Tab-separated table of C-alpha atoms in Angstrom:
chain	number	residue	atom	x	y	z
A	1	MET	CA	-41.853	-28.833	53.852
A	2	SER	CA	-45.492	-28.032	53.827
A	3	ASP	CA	-45.173	-25.736	50.905
A	4	LEU	CA	-43.939	-28.462	48.561
A	5	LEU	CA	-46.701	-30.544	46.575
A	6	CYS	CA	-44.520	-32.590	44.396
A	7	LEU	CA	-41.079	-32.679	42.913
A	8	CYS	CA	-40.141	-33.257	39.102
A	9	VAL	CA	-36.659	-33.146	37.356
A	10	SER	CA	-35.781	-31.935	33.933
A	11	TRP	CA	-33.457	-33.583	31.892
A	12	ARG	CA	-32.822	-34.063	27.925
A	13	PRO	CA	-30.875	-37.329	27.003
A	14	ARG	CA	-30.608	-38.677	23.679
A	15	PHE	CA	-33.962	-39.820	23.881
A	16	GLY	CA	-35.317	-36.363	23.700
A	17	ARG	CA	-36.394	-33.728	26.401
A	18	ARG	CA	-37.810	-35.009	29.570
A	19	THR	CA	-39.308	-32.743	32.282
A	20	LEU	CA	-38.497	-32.998	35.990
A	21	GLY	CA	-39.668	-29.789	37.966
A	22	LEU	CA	-40.956	-28.173	41.176
A	23	LEU	CA	-44.634	-27.233	41.545
A	24	PHE	CA	-46.089	-25.570	44.387
A	25	ARG	CA	-49.687	-24.715	45.443
A	26	ASN	CA	-50.038	-22.227	43.100
A	27	GLN	CA	-48.803	-24.397	40.239
A	28	THR	CA	-46.160	-22.262	39.032
A	29	PRO	CA	-43.304	-24.075	37.432
A	30	MET	CA	-39.719	-23.297	38.478
A	31	TYR	CA	-37.179	-21.978	36.137
A	32	LYS	CA	-35.527	-24.738	33.940
A	33	LYS	CA	-31.889	-23.741	34.570
A	34	LEU	CA	-30.018	-25.047	37.593
A	35	THR	CA	-31.435	-23.271	40.504
A	36	ALA	CA	-31.274	-23.358	44.097
A	37	LEU	CA	-34.035	-21.549	46.341
A	38	THR	CA	-34.482	-21.454	49.729
A	39	LEU	CA	-38.626	-21.254	50.414
A	40	ALA	CA	-39.609	-21.263	53.780
A	41	SER	CA	-37.734	-24.388	55.347
A	42	SER	CA	-37.333	-25.966	51.819
A	43	ILE	CA	-34.148	-26.101	49.468
A	44	VAL	CA	-35.129	-26.818	45.703
A	45	VAL	CA	-32.819	-27.621	43.099
A	46	VAL	CA	-33.808	-27.977	39.354
A	47	SER	CA	-31.580	-28.994	36.570
A	48	THR	CA	-31.471	-28.942	32.618
A	49	TYR	CA	-29.118	-30.704	30.069
A	50	PRO	CA	-28.837	-30.059	26.573
A	51	ALA	CA	-30.746	-32.318	24.277
A	52	VAL	CA	-29.154	-33.923	21.134
A	53	TYR	CA	-31.472	-34.251	18.342
A	54	TYR	CA	-30.975	-36.323	15.169
A	55	VAL	CA	-31.984	-35.970	11.346
A	56	ASN	CA	-31.999	-38.818	8.928
A	57	PRO	CA	-33.442	-38.782	5.401
A	58	ARG	CA	-35.362	-41.648	6.098
A	59	GLY	CA	-37.046	-40.242	9.309
A	60	LYS	CA	-40.208	-38.725	9.971
A	61	ASP	CA	-40.976	-35.062	11.277
A	62	SER	CA	-43.646	-36.772	13.346
A	63	ASN	CA	-40.808	-38.630	15.286
A	64	PRO	CA	-39.192	-37.423	18.622
A	65	GLY	CA	-36.062	-36.742	17.066
A	66	THR	CA	-34.034	-39.391	18.889
A	67	ILE	CA	-31.125	-41.489	17.209
A	68	GLU	CA	-33.568	-44.380	16.980
A	69	GLU	CA	-36.517	-42.329	15.614
A	70	PRO	CA	-34.968	-39.214	13.813
A	71	TRP	CA	-36.664	-36.433	11.958
A	72	GLN	CA	-36.736	-36.226	8.360
A	73	THR	CA	-36.065	-32.605	7.855
A	74	ILE	CA	-33.507	-30.061	9.190
A	75	GLN	CA	-36.296	-27.317	9.245
A	76	LYS	CA	-38.053	-29.491	11.649
A	77	ALA	CA	-34.732	-29.541	14.082
A	78	ALA	CA	-34.389	-25.816	13.341
A	79	GLN	CA	-37.908	-25.257	14.666
A	80	GLN	CA	-37.359	-27.170	17.787
A	81	ALA	CA	-33.871	-26.431	18.858
A	82	ILE	CA	-33.091	-24.179	21.769
A	83	ALA	CA	-29.806	-22.935	23.366
A	84	GLY	CA	-27.589	-25.710	24.313
A	85	ASP	CA	-29.027	-28.349	21.754
A	86	THR	CA	-27.131	-30.234	19.386
A	87	VAL	CA	-28.900	-31.259	15.938
A	88	ILE	CA	-26.971	-34.252	14.268
A	89	VAL	CA	-27.340	-34.491	10.711
A	90	GLN	CA	-26.809	-37.917	9.304
A	91	THR	CA	-25.390	-38.873	6.008
A	92	GLY	CA	-27.580	-38.341	2.928
A	93	GLU	CA	-29.244	-35.647	0.825
A	94	TYR	CA	-31.781	-33.118	1.943
A	95	SER	CA	-33.903	-30.404	0.208
A	96	GLY	CA	-36.107	-27.525	1.025
A	97	SER	CA	-35.044	-24.191	2.477
A	98	ILE	CA	-33.893	-23.931	6.276
A	99	ASN	CA	-34.917	-21.141	8.461
A	100	VAL	CA	-33.337	-21.044	12.150
A	101	SER	CA	-35.692	-18.354	13.412
A	102	ASN	CA	-37.350	-19.602	16.696
A	103	HIS	CA	-34.500	-19.380	19.079
A	104	SER	CA	-31.026	-17.967	19.641
A	105	GLY	CA	-28.249	-19.771	21.478
A	106	THR	CA	-25.861	-18.290	24.057
A	107	VAL	CA	-22.196	-17.824	24.483
A	108	ALA	CA	-22.143	-20.719	26.856
A	109	ASP	CA	-24.826	-23.003	25.072
A	110	PRO	CA	-24.851	-22.161	21.222
A	111	ILE	CA	-27.323	-24.065	18.847
A	112	VAL	CA	-25.200	-26.545	16.819
A	113	PHE	CA	-26.237	-28.131	13.644
A	114	LEU	CA	-23.484	-30.800	12.822
A	115	ALA	CA	-22.939	-32.823	9.964
A	116	ASP	CA	-22.339	-36.573	10.421
A	117	GLY	CA	-20.739	-37.957	7.307
A	118	LYS	CA	-21.394	-36.667	3.767
A	119	VAL	CA	-24.561	-34.306	4.099
A	120	ARG	CA	-25.642	-32.551	1.072
A	121	VAL	CA	-28.111	-29.847	1.017
A	122	LEU	CA	-29.637	-29.118	-2.215
A	123	GLY	CA	-31.331	-26.001	-3.264
A	124	GLY	CA	-33.192	-23.324	-1.498
A	125	TYR	CA	-31.908	-21.096	1.390
A	126	PHE	CA	-30.462	-21.496	4.748
A	127	ASP	CA	-31.454	-18.297	6.842
A	128	ILE	CA	-30.200	-17.692	10.394
A	129	GLY	CA	-32.692	-15.105	11.722
A	130	THR	CA	-35.301	-12.947	10.033
A	131	TYR	CA	-35.690	-9.173	8.941
A	132	SER	CA	-37.270	-8.272	12.131
A	133	VAL	CA	-35.761	-10.937	14.531
A	134	PRO	CA	-31.962	-11.836	14.492
A	135	ARG	CA	-30.863	-14.938	15.758
A	136	HIS	CA	-27.510	-15.429	17.572
A	137	TYR	CA	-25.001	-18.042	18.769
A	138	ILE	CA	-26.119	-20.436	15.955
A	139	HIS	CA	-23.210	-22.741	14.917
A	140	VAL	CA	-23.267	-24.773	11.374
A	141	ASN	CA	-20.357	-27.281	10.820
A	142	GLY	CA	-19.664	-29.747	8.015
A	143	PHE	CA	-22.448	-29.438	5.588
A	144	HIS	CA	-21.980	-29.363	1.644
A	145	PHE	CA	-24.507	-26.903	0.267
A	146	LYS	CA	-25.335	-27.045	-3.288
A	147	ASP	CA	-27.085	-24.189	-4.949
A	148	VAL	CA	-27.875	-23.121	-1.637
A	149	SER	CA	-27.882	-19.158	-0.570
A	150	MET	CA	-27.033	-18.477	3.097
A	151	THR	CA	-28.216	-15.330	4.883
A	152	ILE	CA	-26.991	-14.386	8.431
A	153	ARG	CA	-29.196	-12.160	10.393
A	154	GLY	CA	-27.515	-12.036	14.049
A	155	SER	CA	-24.469	-11.798	16.162
A	156	TYR	CA	-21.861	-14.391	17.179
A	157	ASN	CA	-22.789	-17.021	14.254
A	158	LEU	CA	-20.281	-19.517	13.133
A	159	ILE	CA	-20.046	-21.326	9.715
A	160	GLU	CA	-17.292	-23.577	9.316
A	161	ASN	CA	-16.060	-26.687	7.523
A	162	CYS	CA	-18.694	-26.421	4.969
A	163	ILE	CA	-18.574	-26.863	1.124
A	164	PHE	CA	-20.636	-24.052	-0.714
A	165	GLU	CA	-21.004	-25.159	-4.193
A	166	GLY	CA	-22.371	-22.235	-6.027
A	167	PRO	CA	-25.446	-21.221	-7.904
A	168	ARG	CA	-25.164	-19.265	-11.162
A	169	GLY	CA	-27.266	-16.531	-9.530
A	170	GLY	CA	-27.479	-15.711	-5.932
A	171	PHE	CA	-24.950	-15.527	-3.037
A	172	GLY	CA	-22.957	-17.958	-1.167
A	173	ILE	CA	-23.075	-16.152	2.190
A	174	SER	CA	-24.699	-12.637	2.759
A	175	TRP	CA	-25.706	-10.165	5.323
A	176	HIS	CA	-28.111	-8.306	3.314
A	177	PRO	CA	-27.984	-4.407	3.366
A	178	SER	CA	-29.736	-1.842	5.417
A	179	LEU	CA	-32.918	-3.538	5.607
A	180	ASP	CA	-31.644	-6.385	7.890
A	181	PRO	CA	-30.887	-6.097	11.689
A	182	PRO	CA	-27.240	-5.500	12.821
A	183	SER	CA	-24.873	-8.516	12.578
A	184	SER	CA	-21.567	-8.524	14.379
A	185	ASN	CA	-18.705	-10.850	15.678
A	186	VAL	CA	-19.597	-13.688	13.086
A	187	ILE	CA	-16.646	-16.065	12.136
A	188	VAL	CA	-16.741	-18.135	8.739
A	189	ARG	CA	-13.726	-20.272	8.657
A	190	SER	CA	-12.136	-23.178	6.989
A	191	ASN	CA	-14.911	-23.479	4.206
A	192	VAL	CA	-14.640	-24.310	0.612
A	193	PHE	CA	-16.480	-21.746	-2.035
A	194	VAL	CA	-16.365	-23.470	-5.443
A	195	ASN	CA	-17.899	-23.109	-8.794
A	196	PHE	CA	-19.881	-19.829	-8.462
A	197	GLY	CA	-21.076	-18.181	-11.709
A	198	GLN	CA	-21.606	-14.612	-12.247
A	199	VAL	CA	-22.489	-14.187	-8.598
A	200	VAL	CA	-21.420	-12.697	-5.404
A	201	VAL	CA	-19.858	-15.274	-3.121
A	202	MET	CA	-20.143	-13.437	0.007
A	203	ASN	CA	-21.793	-9.770	0.605
A	204	THR	CA	-21.546	-8.086	4.037
A	205	GLY	CA	-24.177	-5.548	5.245
A	206	ALA	CA	-24.172	-1.989	5.985
A	207	LYS	CA	-25.081	-2.831	9.726
A	208	SER	CA	-22.345	-5.562	9.925
A	209	GLU	CA	-19.280	-5.318	11.936
A	210	ASN	CA	-16.435	-7.344	13.132
A	211	ILE	CA	-17.119	-10.350	10.798
A	212	VAL	CA	-14.132	-12.450	10.563
A	213	ILE	CA	-13.430	-14.555	7.348
A	214	GLU	CA	-10.539	-16.836	7.757
A	215	GLY	CA	-9.091	-19.961	6.472
A	216	ASN	CA	-11.392	-20.566	3.388
A	217	ILE	CA	-10.791	-21.477	-0.109
A	218	PHE	CA	-12.549	-19.710	-2.886
A	219	GLU	CA	-11.878	-21.226	-6.433
A	220	ASN	CA	-13.573	-21.490	-9.957
A	221	ILE	CA	-15.436	-18.081	-9.638
A	222	GLU	CA	-17.114	-15.972	-12.309
A	223	GLY	CA	-17.907	-12.837	-10.772
A	224	ASP	CA	-17.008	-10.645	-7.541
A	225	VAL	CA	-15.724	-12.949	-4.480
A	226	LEU	CA	-16.660	-10.538	-1.707
A	227	ARG	CA	-18.707	-7.083	-1.751
A	228	PHE	CA	-17.273	-5.857	1.562
A	229	PHE	CA	-19.557	-3.380	3.361
A	230	GLY	CA	-19.845	-2.603	6.930
A	231	ARG	CA	-16.984	-1.969	9.239
A	232	ASN	CA	-14.059	-3.501	10.685
A	233	HIS	CA	-14.071	-6.939	8.887
A	234	VAL	CA	-10.988	-9.130	8.792
A	235	PHE	CA	-9.956	-11.281	5.753
A	236	ARG	CA	-7.355	-13.575	6.750
A	237	LYS	CA	-5.402	-16.757	5.949
A	238	ASN	CA	-7.474	-17.497	2.710
A	239	ILE	CA	-6.961	-18.706	-0.578
A	240	VAL	CA	-8.551	-16.983	-3.689
A	241	LYS	CA	-7.841	-18.912	-6.806
A	242	GLY	CA	-9.161	-19.207	-10.558
A	243	VAL	CA	-11.580	-15.728	-10.534
A	244	ARG	CA	-12.306	-15.586	-14.011
A	245	GLU	CA	-13.595	-12.688	-16.391
A	246	THR	CA	-15.739	-14.188	-18.726
A	247	GLY	CA	-18.029	-11.234	-19.937
A	248	PHE	CA	-18.968	-10.535	-16.643
A	249	HIS	CA	-16.571	-7.899	-14.668
A	250	ALA	CA	-15.145	-9.845	-11.785
A	251	ASP	CA	-13.169	-8.623	-8.893
A	252	ILE	CA	-12.059	-10.234	-5.784
A	253	PHE	CA	-13.252	-7.364	-3.644
A	254	GLN	CA	-16.107	-4.842	-4.982
A	255	VAL	CA	-17.014	-1.696	-3.075
A	256	TYR	CA	-19.340	0.886	-4.763
A	257	ASP	CA	-21.097	4.068	-3.051
A	258	ASN	CA	-24.454	3.974	-5.049
A	259	ASN	CA	-25.961	1.821	-2.242
A	260	LEU	CA	-24.831	4.630	0.402
A	261	GLU	CA	-23.211	2.011	2.632
A	262	PRO	CA	-19.902	2.219	4.356
A	263	SER	CA	-16.861	0.084	3.873
A	264	PHE	CA	-14.420	1.185	6.667
A	265	GLY	CA	-11.461	-0.138	8.723
A	266	MET	CA	-11.021	-3.580	6.777
A	267	LEU	CA	-7.962	-5.635	7.390
A	268	ILE	CA	-6.977	-8.105	4.782
A	269	GLU	CA	-3.761	-9.992	5.778
A	270	CYS	CA	-1.829	-13.284	5.114
A	271	ASN	CA	-4.060	-14.521	1.987
A	272	GLN	CA	-3.033	-16.138	-1.204
A	273	PHE	CA	-4.498	-14.574	-4.206
A	274	LEU	CA	-3.738	-16.787	-7.216
A	275	ASP	CA	-4.185	-17.377	-10.859
A	276	SER	CA	-7.023	-15.166	-12.025
A	277	THR	CA	-7.854	-12.992	-14.786
A	278	GLY	CA	-10.319	-10.932	-12.700
A	279	SER	CA	-9.286	-7.949	-10.889
A	280	LEU	CA	-7.877	-7.768	-7.409
A	281	CYS	CA	-10.278	-5.196	-6.027
A	282	MET	CA	-12.366	-2.210	-7.386
A	283	VAL	CA	-13.356	0.262	-4.461
A	284	LEU	CA	-14.771	3.132	-5.907
A	285	ASN	CA	-16.158	6.120	-4.210
A	286	ARG	CA	-17.615	9.485	-5.571
A	287	GLY	CA	-17.830	10.747	-1.823
A	288	GLN	CA	-21.499	9.571	-0.885
A	289	SER	CA	-20.307	6.959	1.539
A	290	LEU	CA	-17.756	6.246	4.248
A	291	ILE	CA	-15.357	4.149	2.304
A	292	GLY	CA	-11.756	3.993	3.219
A	293	ASN	CA	-9.216	2.847	5.671
A	294	TRP	CA	-8.446	-0.544	4.369
A	295	THR	CA	-5.226	-2.320	5.325
A	296	TRP	CA	-3.473	-5.078	3.334
A	297	ARG	CA	-0.617	-6.617	4.574
A	298	ASN	CA	1.478	-9.669	4.259
A	299	ASN	CA	-0.346	-10.870	1.119
A	300	VAL	CA	1.138	-13.033	-1.607
A	301	ILE	CA	-0.568	-12.038	-5.143
A	302	VAL	CA	0.643	-14.284	-7.727
A	303	SER	CA	-0.833	-13.985	-11.635
A	304	VAL	CA	-3.707	-11.986	-10.758
A	305	ASP	CA	-4.291	-10.222	-14.323
A	306	GLY	CA	-6.550	-7.410	-12.872
A	307	VAL	CA	-5.619	-4.287	-10.905
A	308	ALA	CA	-6.651	-3.175	-7.251
A	309	GLN	CA	-8.574	0.050	-8.494
A	310	ILE	CA	-9.060	2.275	-5.232
A	311	ALA	CA	-10.887	5.772	-5.434
A	312	ALA	CA	-10.911	5.929	-1.516
A	313	PRO	CA	-8.575	7.435	1.196
A	314	TYR	CA	-6.415	5.936	4.047
A	315	PHE	CA	-5.562	2.406	2.214
A	316	LYS	CA	-2.397	1.029	3.516
A	317	PHE	CA	-0.364	-1.855	1.544
A	318	HIS	CA	2.242	-3.139	3.821
A	319	ASN	CA	4.870	-5.845	2.923
A	320	ASN	CA	2.748	-7.688	0.377
A	321	THR	CA	4.470	-9.822	-2.499
A	322	PHE	CA	3.067	-9.096	-6.084
A	323	VAL	CA	4.537	-11.706	-8.930
A	324	ASN	CA	3.367	-11.350	-12.388
A	325	SER	CA	0.058	-9.323	-11.737
A	326	GLY	CA	-1.679	-6.341	-12.946
A	327	LYS	CA	-1.335	-7.676	-16.554
A	328	ASN	CA	-4.176	-5.545	-17.642
A	329	THR	CA	-3.267	-2.287	-16.332
A	330	ALA	CA	0.095	-0.359	-15.576
A	331	GLY	CA	0.633	-2.097	-12.381
A	332	PRO	CA	-1.088	-4.017	-9.551
A	333	ILE	CA	-1.927	-0.968	-7.865
A	334	LEU	CA	-3.903	1.967	-9.449
A	335	LEU	CA	-5.107	5.074	-7.362
A	336	ARG	CA	-8.228	7.030	-8.582
A	337	HIS	CA	-9.533	10.651	-8.293
A	338	TYR	CA	-13.462	10.998	-8.792
A	339	GLY	CA	-13.737	14.341	-6.867
A	340	ASP	CA	-12.513	16.759	-4.096
A	341	SER	CA	-14.596	15.671	-1.257
A	342	ALA	CA	-12.719	13.737	1.566
A	343	TYR	CA	-13.858	10.231	0.629
A	344	ALA	CA	-13.902	10.542	-3.292
A	345	PHE	CA	-10.367	9.810	-4.134
A	346	ALA	CA	-7.196	8.023	-2.856
A	347	HIS	CA	-5.412	10.429	-0.719
A	348	ASN	CA	-3.230	9.272	2.278
A	349	THR	CA	-2.238	6.232	0.827
A	350	GLU	CA	0.844	4.292	2.165
A	351	ILE	CA	2.643	1.645	-0.075
A	352	VAL	CA	5.652	0.432	2.075
A	353	ASN	CA	7.944	-2.941	2.101
A	354	ASN	CA	6.203	-4.450	-0.955
A	355	MET	CA	7.682	-6.386	-3.727
A	356	PHE	CA	6.373	-5.976	-7.376
A	357	ILE	CA	8.422	-8.609	-9.619
A	358	GLY	CA	7.428	-8.966	-13.174
A	359	CYS	CA	4.456	-7.095	-12.824
A	360	GLY	CA	2.351	-4.664	-15.245
A	361	SER	CA	0.760	-5.057	-18.746
A	362	TYR	CA	4.143	-5.386	-20.280
A	363	PRO	CA	5.956	-6.743	-17.154
A	364	ASP	CA	9.594	-6.275	-18.780
A	365	ALA	CA	8.772	-2.661	-20.142
A	366	ASP	CA	10.393	0.308	-17.933
A	367	GLY	CA	7.360	2.380	-16.987
A	368	VAL	CA	5.177	0.026	-15.427
A	369	GLY	CA	4.628	-2.494	-12.841
A	370	TRP	CA	4.054	-0.846	-9.484
A	371	TYR	CA	1.745	1.904	-8.307
A	372	HIS	CA	0.243	4.442	-10.554
A	373	PHE	CA	-2.447	7.168	-10.771
A	374	ALA	CA	-5.417	8.102	-13.126
A	375	ASP	CA	-7.795	11.121	-13.602
A	376	ARG	CA	-5.448	13.718	-11.791
A	377	PRO	CA	-1.713	14.267	-11.596
A	378	GLU	CA	0.154	12.252	-8.816
A	379	ALA	CA	0.564	15.612	-6.906
A	380	ASP	CA	-3.242	15.988	-6.350
A	381	PHE	CA	-3.171	12.745	-4.224
A	382	TYR	CA	-1.871	14.539	-1.057
A	383	GLY	CA	-0.516	12.509	1.961
A	384	PHE	CA	0.861	9.878	-0.464
A	385	ILE	CA	3.645	7.573	0.873
A	386	ALA	CA	5.697	5.229	-0.914
A	387	ASP	CA	9.041	3.685	0.010
A	388	PHE	CA	11.245	0.315	0.667
A	389	ASN	CA	9.362	-1.201	-2.143
A	390	TYR	CA	11.311	-3.716	-4.370
A	391	VAL	CA	10.721	-3.366	-8.081
A	392	ALA	CA	12.241	-5.794	-10.948
A	393	LYS	CA	11.232	-7.257	-14.211
A	394	SER	CA	10.266	-10.634	-14.727
A	395	GLN	CA	12.376	-14.002	-14.145
A	396	SER	CA	12.702	-14.072	-17.805
A	397	ALA	CA	13.994	-10.882	-18.076
A	398	GLY	CA	16.726	-11.586	-15.542
A	399	TYR	CA	15.188	-9.501	-13.185
A	400	ALA	CA	16.557	-6.364	-14.541
A	401	SER	CA	15.710	-3.085	-13.108
A	402	LYS	CA	13.118	-0.752	-14.543
A	403	LYS	CA	14.121	2.928	-15.767
A	404	GLY	CA	10.540	4.057	-15.014
A	405	PHE	CA	10.988	3.176	-11.298
A	406	GLN	CA	14.756	4.656	-11.096
A	407	GLY	CA	14.955	7.291	-8.302
A	408	LYS	CA	11.332	7.057	-7.547
A	409	GLU	CA	11.750	6.141	-3.822
A	410	LEU	CA	14.683	7.189	-1.419
A	411	ASN	CA	15.122	3.539	-0.430
A	412	GLY	CA	13.522	1.757	-3.073
A	413	ILE	CA	15.225	-1.607	-4.772
A	414	ASN	CA	15.207	-1.410	-8.367
A	415	GLY	CA	16.088	-4.689	-10.378
A	416	GLY	CA	17.957	-7.641	-9.095
A	417	ASP	CA	17.188	-11.492	-8.242
A	418	PRO	CA	14.646	-11.308	-5.272
A	419	CYS	CA	16.232	-14.956	-4.406
A	420	PHE	CA	12.832	-16.598	-3.825
A	421	ILE	CA	13.168	-20.040	-2.464
A	422	GLY	CA	11.420	-21.673	-5.178
A	423	VAL	CA	9.259	-21.059	-8.440
A	424	SER	CA	6.167	-21.011	-6.191
A	425	ASP	CA	7.614	-20.426	-2.762
A	426	PHE	CA	8.020	-16.609	-2.198
A	427	ARG	CA	9.919	-16.875	1.064
A	428	LEU	CA	13.487	-15.295	0.855
A	429	ARG	CA	16.754	-16.847	0.739
A	430	SER	CA	19.350	-15.466	2.936
A	431	GLU	CA	21.119	-13.865	0.094
A	432	SER	CA	17.864	-11.808	-1.298
A	433	ARG	CA	18.429	-7.950	-1.099
A	434	ALA	CA	15.034	-7.801	0.587
A	435	VAL	CA	16.364	-9.324	3.858
A	436	ASP	CA	16.931	-6.591	6.532
A	437	THR	CA	16.466	-3.757	4.343
A	438	GLY	CA	12.752	-3.039	4.990
A	439	LYS	CA	11.030	-0.480	7.275
A	440	THR	CA	9.549	-1.127	10.630
A	441	ILE	CA	5.970	-0.507	10.812
A	442	GLY	CA	4.475	-0.045	14.221
A	443	SER	CA	0.870	-1.243	13.579
A	444	PHE	CA	1.966	-5.193	13.290
A	445	ALA	CA	4.950	-7.143	13.829
A	446	HIS	CA	4.477	-10.608	12.090
A	447	ASP	CA	4.643	-11.930	8.562
A	448	PHE	CA	2.592	-14.280	6.447
A	449	ASP	CA	3.674	-17.266	8.624
A	450	THR	CA	3.309	-15.321	12.113
A	451	VAL	CA	6.779	-15.135	12.206
A	452	LEU	CA	7.883	-12.201	14.533
A	453	ARG	CA	9.453	-9.178	12.650
A	454	PRO	CA	12.366	-8.435	12.630
A	455	GLN	CA	14.261	-11.648	12.688
A	456	GLY	CA	17.826	-9.845	11.772
A	457	SER	CA	18.853	-6.381	12.227
A	458	ALA	CA	15.667	-4.697	10.336
A	459	TRP	CA	12.461	-6.039	8.854
A	460	ASP	CA	12.448	-7.795	5.457
A	461	ARG	CA	10.624	-6.458	2.271
A	462	GLY	CA	7.459	-8.748	1.053
A	463	ALA	CA	5.252	-11.128	2.855
A	464	PHE	CA	7.772	-13.096	4.422
A	465	GLU	CA	10.430	-12.731	7.190
A	466	ARG	CA	13.428	-14.644	6.614
A	467	LEU	CA	14.153	-16.942	9.635
A	468	GLN	CA	17.778	-16.545	10.777
A	469	THR	CA	18.267	-20.299	11.640
A	470	GLY	CA	17.555	-23.103	9.291
A	471	GLN	CA	14.785	-23.100	6.714
A	472	PRO	CA	11.592	-20.850	6.785
A	473	ILE	CA	8.772	-22.348	8.414
A	474	ARG	CA	5.908	-23.589	6.129
A	475	PRO	CA	2.427	-21.848	6.721
A	476	PRO	CA	-0.419	-23.862	8.713
A	477	ALA	CA	-2.037	-26.511	6.411
A	478	GLY	CA	-5.299	-24.906	6.514
A	479	VAL	CA	-8.220	-26.420	4.488
A	480	SER	CA	-7.196	-29.449	2.613
A	481	ASN	CA	-7.390	-29.058	-1.091
A	482	LEU	CA	-8.892	-32.650	-1.075
A	483	ARG	CA	-12.078	-30.902	-0.175
A	484	ILE	CA	-12.086	-29.092	-3.225
A	485	GLN	CA	-11.541	-32.515	-5.264
A	486	GLU	CA	-14.797	-33.334	-3.750
A	487	VAL	CA	-16.923	-31.297	-5.881
A	488	ARG	CA	-14.987	-31.252	-9.215
C-alpha cells in the first residue's frame, strides 16, 4: 500500500457532481469510469454515476443546477452535461438559442434533455453539433418548440414526443446539405409538427443516412413537408394532413437535382396522407444526381388533390390505397421524362396491388384516375410494370368501371364496390373483390396494421390485409390528436 497517497471517490447525486478519486505520488488522477487496477500490491476501484441537473425559469445560471438551486437556461445545461447526464427542464417558458456542442453521449449513456410538464421554448434555434464538430447520442423529449428551428449535426440522436409549432420561415428540423458533417441513424418519432407557413418542415442532408421518421403528425402546413435528401431514410406510420397550396407550391415530398444531392433508397410505408390541396410528391431529376429507388407501400392516400410527379427511376408503388386523390391532374401518379440519361426519367417503375378509387381531375371520367405519363410516349418508359391494381369511379358514381382502364392490365380490376368497412375506414369486408386477388411481393409481407400477408389464399390489394377471423384489427393509437389541440 506504499504507493497509495490518498483515496477519493467520484459520484454525481442530485446535488451535482462530487469527486472521489485516487491520487498517486505523481499526482495523476485515475480514470472516472469504473475501473479495477492492480498496482504493486494495491487494488484501486474508481466509480462514476450520471448526474441529474435541473432547469427552471426562476433559477440562476450561477447555481449548481440541483433541484433546490436550478439553472435558469437550457443553454447552461447544454454546456455542462456530459455522457450519461439527464437535464430535467421544469414547467415554464424559455427563450434564447440552444447549442449542444460541448459533449456527445454514448450508446449506453446518452445525454438526455427531458421536459417535466409544459415546457415551451420560444424563438431562436436548437442545434445539436456544429459545422465542424458533430454531436451524437443526444435525446430530446417532450418539449414544445414555438418558432424554433432545430438542426441536427451528428448520429444516433433521438427527438421524440415534442411539439414543433412552426415559424413562417425556416425549418422545423433540418440536416443541412454538403457543408455539414454526416448524420446517420437519427430517429424522429411521436412528435407533432403544426402551423408551418411557407417553409420546409423537415430537410434531410446530402450526407445523412438511415434517418427514421416515425409516428409523427404533420398538420396545417403551407409549403413542403419534407425534402428528402441522403440515402436509405424511412418515413413510417406518420399522419400528414392539411398541406395547403396557397400561392406557394406545396409538396408533401419534394426532391430536385439542382443542388447535386442524392435521394436514394427511401422507404415510405404505412402512412396516412389526408385532406390536402398540395401535391403528394415532386421528385424531379434531369440526370445530375443519384435520385431514385423509392418504395411506397401500404400507404393510405385520401383527398390529396395534387399528383405524385416523378422523373426518377426505380420507384415502386405496392399495396397503396388511393381514394378521391389526384384531383388536379390525370391521376395520383404521373411519370415524367426529362432526358435520356439513366436518372433523368421514370424507367423501371412498378405499380402493383394498389387501389385507385374515385381518383383523377374528373373522378368519374373514363380516361383518368390511375397512373399516367408525360413528355414522352409510354413506350419510352422502359421497364414499366403495372398489374393487379383496382380502379373504379367514385362512390357517388356507384364505383362504376372506367373505359380508359379497360384491358390495361392482365389482372387489373375495373369497377365494382371495393367494400370498405366504412366511409373513412378503408379496411376490406370479406366480400371485397380485392380480397385474395393480389400478387405476392417478395420484399415485404405485412400490411398497414402489421398484419401478415397473406391471411387467405393470396395477398389482398390495397393497404389492408383482411383478417380471416373476426373484424380487422385497428392500428396502434400513435400520437394522440389531443396534442394538436394544445396548439390550436
